[in-house]
Tab-separated table of C-alpha atoms in Angstrom:
chain	number	residue	atom	x	y	z
G	95	UNK	CA	163.308	120.909	59.602
G	96	UNK	CA	163.793	123.298	62.545
G	97	UNK	CA	167.260	123.295	64.162
G	98	UNK	CA	166.478	123.204	67.851
G	99	UNK	CA	167.993	120.672	70.147
G	100	UNK	CA	167.196	119.478	73.649
G	101	UNK	CA	169.319	117.310	75.891
G	102	UNK	CA	168.940	114.940	77.542
G	103	UNK	CA	166.008	113.259	75.789
G	104	UNK	CA	165.302	111.158	78.893
G	105	UNK	CA	166.318	111.660	82.489
G	106	UNK	CA	165.477	109.534	85.551
G	107	UNK	CA	166.851	110.976	88.747
G	108	UNK	CA	166.270	110.974	92.463
G	109	UNK	CA	164.467	113.542	94.589
G	110	UNK	CA	166.504	116.512	95.733
G	111	UNK	CA	168.944	116.612	92.837
G	112	UNK	CA	169.703	119.751	90.853
G	113	UNK	CA	168.761	119.382	87.205
G	114	UNK	CA	169.472	121.473	84.106
G	115	UNK	CA	167.629	120.788	80.872
G	116	UNK	CA	169.469	122.139	77.874
G	117	UNK	CA	167.935	123.809	74.807
G	118	UNK	CA	169.842	125.279	71.902
G	119	UNK	CA	168.763	126.693	68.540
G	120	UNK	CA	170.840	127.569	65.513
G	121	UNK	CA	168.300	129.712	63.709
G	122	UNK	CA	169.158	133.022	65.417
G	123	UNK	CA	165.652	133.330	66.838
G	124	UNK	CA	165.208	135.995	69.467
G	125	UNK	CA	162.162	134.437	71.139
G	126	UNK	CA	162.397	131.199	73.087
G	127	UNK	CA	159.891	129.250	75.173
G	128	UNK	CA	159.574	126.373	77.623
G	129	UNK	CA	156.383	124.318	77.804
G	130	UNK	CA	155.419	121.593	80.215
G	131	UNK	CA	153.375	118.785	78.701
G	132	UNK	CA	151.394	116.605	81.087
G	133	UNK	CA	150.496	112.945	80.539
G	134	UNK	CA	147.088	114.017	79.197
G	135	UNK	CA	148.976	115.812	76.369
G	136	UNK	CA	148.004	119.352	77.336
G	137	UNK	CA	150.766	121.989	76.967
G	138	UNK	CA	151.377	124.796	79.365
G	139	UNK	CA	153.808	127.723	78.884
G	140	UNK	CA	156.105	128.002	81.883
G	141	UNK	CA	158.827	130.436	80.699
G	142	UNK	CA	159.686	132.592	77.748
G	143	UNK	CA	162.332	135.028	76.607
G	144	UNK	CA	162.350	137.988	74.199
G	145	UNK	CA	166.133	137.802	73.798
G	146	UNK	CA	169.425	137.910	75.682
G	147	UNK	CA	169.009	138.807	79.385
G	148	UNK	CA	165.195	138.642	79.081
G	149	UNK	CA	163.184	135.992	80.944
G	150	UNK	CA	159.476	135.947	81.823
G	151	UNK	CA	157.182	133.550	83.592
G	152	UNK	CA	154.437	131.905	81.593
G	153	UNK	CA	150.849	130.996	82.318
G	154	UNK	CA	151.617	127.998	84.530
G	155	UNK	CA	153.487	128.587	87.731
G	156	UNK	CA	156.717	126.548	87.885
G	157	UNK	CA	159.465	126.106	90.441
G	158	UNK	CA	161.985	126.006	87.644
G	159	UNK	CA	164.146	128.957	86.580
G	160	UNK	CA	165.664	129.865	83.200
G	161	UNK	CA	168.472	132.013	81.925
G	162	UNK	CA	169.284	133.600	78.560
G	163	UNK	CA	172.913	134.604	78.415
G	164	UNK	CA	173.321	133.769	74.717
G	165	UNK	CA	170.794	134.051	71.914
G	166	UNK	CA	171.060	130.352	71.031
G	167	UNK	CA	170.855	128.886	74.510
G	168	UNK	CA	167.933	128.753	76.966
G	169	UNK	CA	168.518	126.276	79.741
G	170	UNK	CA	165.930	125.406	82.436
G	171	UNK	CA	167.037	124.524	85.990
G	172	UNK	CA	165.336	122.787	88.858
G	173	UNK	CA	167.308	123.385	92.059
G	174	UNK	CA	165.793	120.507	93.949
G	175	UNK	CA	163.764	118.013	91.925
G	176	UNK	CA	160.565	116.497	93.319
G	177	UNK	CA	158.226	113.761	91.994
G	178	UNK	CA	155.701	116.484	91.109
G	179	UNK	CA	158.213	117.753	88.490
G	180	UNK	CA	157.870	114.540	86.526
G	181	UNK	CA	156.685	115.599	83.038
G	182	UNK	CA	157.786	116.213	79.491
G	183	UNK	CA	159.464	119.588	78.870
G	184	UNK	CA	159.420	121.092	75.371
G	185	UNK	CA	161.568	123.964	74.213
G	186	UNK	CA	160.609	126.158	71.238
G	187	UNK	CA	161.815	129.239	69.417
G	188	UNK	CA	160.377	131.726	66.948
G	189	UNK	CA	161.648	134.647	64.872
G	190	UNK	CA	160.887	138.261	65.698
G	191	UNK	CA	157.548	139.496	64.463
G	192	UNK	CA	153.877	139.154	65.329
G	193	UNK	CA	152.284	135.727	65.492
G	194	UNK	CA	155.161	133.769	64.030
G	195	UNK	CA	155.045	129.977	64.211
G	196	UNK	CA	157.154	128.304	66.828
G	197	UNK	CA	159.692	125.571	66.159
G	198	UNK	CA	159.964	122.819	68.738
G	199	UNK	CA	162.687	120.491	69.970
G	200	UNK	CA	162.022	116.809	70.580
G	201	UNK	CA	161.553	117.355	74.324
G	202	UNK	CA	163.043	116.013	77.511
G	203	UNK	CA	161.075	113.384	79.376
G	204	UNK	CA	161.913	113.856	83.066
G	205	UNK	CA	161.090	111.291	85.800
G	206	UNK	CA	161.799	112.095	89.441
G	207	UNK	CA	161.868	109.084	91.723
J	54	UNK	CA	141.731	135.446	77.812
J	55	UNK	CA	142.389	133.539	74.618
J	56	UNK	CA	141.372	129.886	74.421
J	57	UNK	CA	141.243	126.994	71.950
J	58	UNK	CA	138.762	124.128	72.079
J	59	UNK	CA	139.257	121.025	69.979
J	60	UNK	CA	137.412	117.761	69.834
J	61	UNK	CA	138.542	115.162	72.318
J	62	UNK	CA	139.907	111.878	71.259
J	63	UNK	CA	140.939	109.338	70.624
J	64	UNK	CA	139.596	109.460	67.125
J	65	UNK	CA	139.849	106.093	65.458
J	66	UNK	CA	139.464	105.743	61.674
J	67	UNK	CA	140.165	103.208	58.969
J	68	UNK	CA	142.787	103.860	56.388
J	69	UNK	CA	141.490	106.001	53.452
J	70	UNK	CA	138.699	107.472	55.559
J	71	UNK	CA	137.869	111.208	55.530
J	72	UNK	CA	139.185	113.097	58.585
J	73	UNK	CA	137.798	116.144	60.327
J	74	UNK	CA	139.169	117.405	63.649
J	75	UNK	CA	137.132	120.342	64.927
J	76	UNK	CA	138.806	123.391	66.437
J	77	UNK	CA	137.184	126.612	67.630
J	78	UNK	CA	138.806	129.573	69.340
J	79	UNK	CA	138.139	132.603	71.455
J	80	UNK	CA	140.455	135.597	70.981
J	81	UNK	CA	140.445	139.341	70.754
J	82	UNK	CA	141.981	140.997	67.735
J	83	UNK	CA	143.405	139.107	64.809
J	84	UNK	CA	145.200	135.914	65.909
J	85	UNK	CA	147.131	133.600	63.684
J	86	UNK	CA	145.989	129.981	63.742
J	87	UNK	CA	148.086	126.816	63.561
J	88	UNK	CA	147.855	123.041	63.509
J	89	UNK	CA	150.749	121.131	64.986
J	90	UNK	CA	151.296	117.375	64.908
J	91	UNK	CA	153.184	115.332	67.520
J	92	UNK	CA	154.370	111.829	66.628
J	93	UNK	CA	155.191	109.387	69.440
J	94	UNK	CA	158.345	110.342	71.324
J	95	UNK	CA	158.869	113.571	69.392
J	96	UNK	CA	158.230	117.291	69.766
J	97	UNK	CA	155.635	119.253	67.929
J	98	UNK	CA	155.939	119.910	64.235
J	99	UNK	CA	154.134	122.775	62.424
J	100	UNK	CA	151.620	121.146	60.066
J	101	UNK	CA	149.960	124.251	58.648
J	102	UNK	CA	149.015	127.840	59.430
J	103	UNK	CA	146.708	130.671	58.484
J	104	UNK	CA	147.273	134.301	59.385
J	105	UNK	CA	144.020	136.014	58.413
J	106	UNK	CA	140.334	135.357	57.810
J	107	UNK	CA	139.529	133.104	54.838
J	108	UNK	CA	143.149	131.950	54.532
J	109	UNK	CA	143.492	128.228	53.811
J	110	UNK	CA	146.575	126.476	55.165
J	111	UNK	CA	147.589	123.176	53.558
J	112	UNK	CA	150.381	120.632	53.815
J	113	UNK	CA	150.794	116.879	53.270
J	114	UNK	CA	147.161	116.536	52.175
J	115	UNK	CA	145.828	118.303	55.292
J	116	UNK	CA	144.016	121.592	55.045
J	117	UNK	CA	142.241	124.054	57.320
J	118	UNK	CA	140.443	127.331	56.611
J	119	UNK	CA	140.416	130.321	58.973
J	120	UNK	CA	136.715	131.108	59.493
J	121	UNK	CA	136.348	134.309	61.496
J	122	UNK	CA	132.545	134.266	61.379
J	123	UNK	CA	132.430	130.905	63.148
J	124	UNK	CA	135.782	131.313	64.993
J	125	UNK	CA	136.839	127.914	63.653
J	126	UNK	CA	139.876	126.294	62.076
J	127	UNK	CA	138.839	122.672	61.405
J	128	UNK	CA	141.510	120.247	60.159
J	129	UNK	CA	140.576	118.008	57.249
J	130	UNK	CA	142.164	115.310	55.116
J	131	UNK	CA	140.492	113.437	52.339
J	132	UNK	CA	142.168	110.035	52.782
J	133	UNK	CA	144.125	109.245	55.917
J	134	UNK	CA	147.037	106.781	56.162
J	135	UNK	CA	148.361	104.703	59.031
J	136	UNK	CA	151.362	107.089	59.144
J	137	UNK	CA	148.993	109.936	60.067
J	138	UNK	CA	148.501	108.408	63.499
J	139	UNK	CA	149.640	111.074	65.954
J	140	UNK	CA	148.388	113.758	68.337
J	141	UNK	CA	147.141	116.927	66.619
J	142	UNK	CA	147.070	120.331	68.352
J	143	UNK	CA	145.189	123.390	67.282
J	144	UNK	CA	146.824	126.606	68.461
J	145	UNK	CA	146.603	130.359	68.178
J	146	UNK	CA	149.058	133.178	68.501
J	147	UNK	CA	147.854	136.584	69.539
J	148	UNK	CA	151.051	138.118	70.783
J	149	UNK	CA	150.684	141.537	69.269
J	150	UNK	CA	154.402	141.799	68.979
J	151	UNK	CA	155.184	140.291	72.415
J	152	UNK	CA	156.665	136.934	73.165
J	153	UNK	CA	153.747	135.219	74.813
J	154	UNK	CA	153.583	131.603	73.836
J	155	UNK	CA	150.990	129.854	71.761
J	156	UNK	CA	147.598	129.054	73.236
J	157	UNK	CA	146.993	125.318	72.585
J	158	UNK	CA	143.971	123.133	72.521
J	159	UNK	CA	144.238	119.965	74.596
J	160	UNK	CA	145.196	117.810	71.635
J	161	UNK	CA	143.368	115.100	69.696
J	162	UNK	CA	144.872	111.643	69.520
J	163	UNK	CA	144.253	110.182	66.021
J	164	UNK	CA	144.537	106.438	65.449
J	165	UNK	CA	144.388	105.093	61.918
J	166	UNK	CA	143.834	101.371	61.503
J	167	UNK	CA	144.924	99.458	58.436
């Protein structure tokens, strides 16, 4: 199985708090991604990275930000959480090369009260 | 842009029934096609893939054939089990060397009854 880890698995927190969702992979993959999955199951790409010091916005606009200081680490931050941020967040990675499959973590289920 | 359309669920079947989940796509160029499975409370797992026309991906009794002429990648299994209950996502990758993410269908919730 893929070695990609997300913490925390579940987070319930109040409005206005700063949140960081962690994602780490041990496969040495250059490419990493964040998806937001809504209750209807649909997945939307919100951020991706080609490698260290590279970050790009995805198809779905998001108030979150990401950083990529190390190859294995791709954290996502919300500076001031709001109820509209309640969702499941999935992190993924893939090796270099065209059209490679992505390996997913188990996700963080975030609830903002 | 690229898109994936898959049949909406939930799909409810009895154990040992034959399964088909339809998936069609729209894409320029030569995408790779994937089926992912998501069990309750977990992330997505790659189930199978096909990288070019007429390729057949298979895994755990599931299979799908990349049909370029019909732009389809239907998932099939001859005899489903209760443990196959999950959400199934069809997806394509058309990154052309970039890092754009997968384009997913909306997912099909499969329920297998004993």
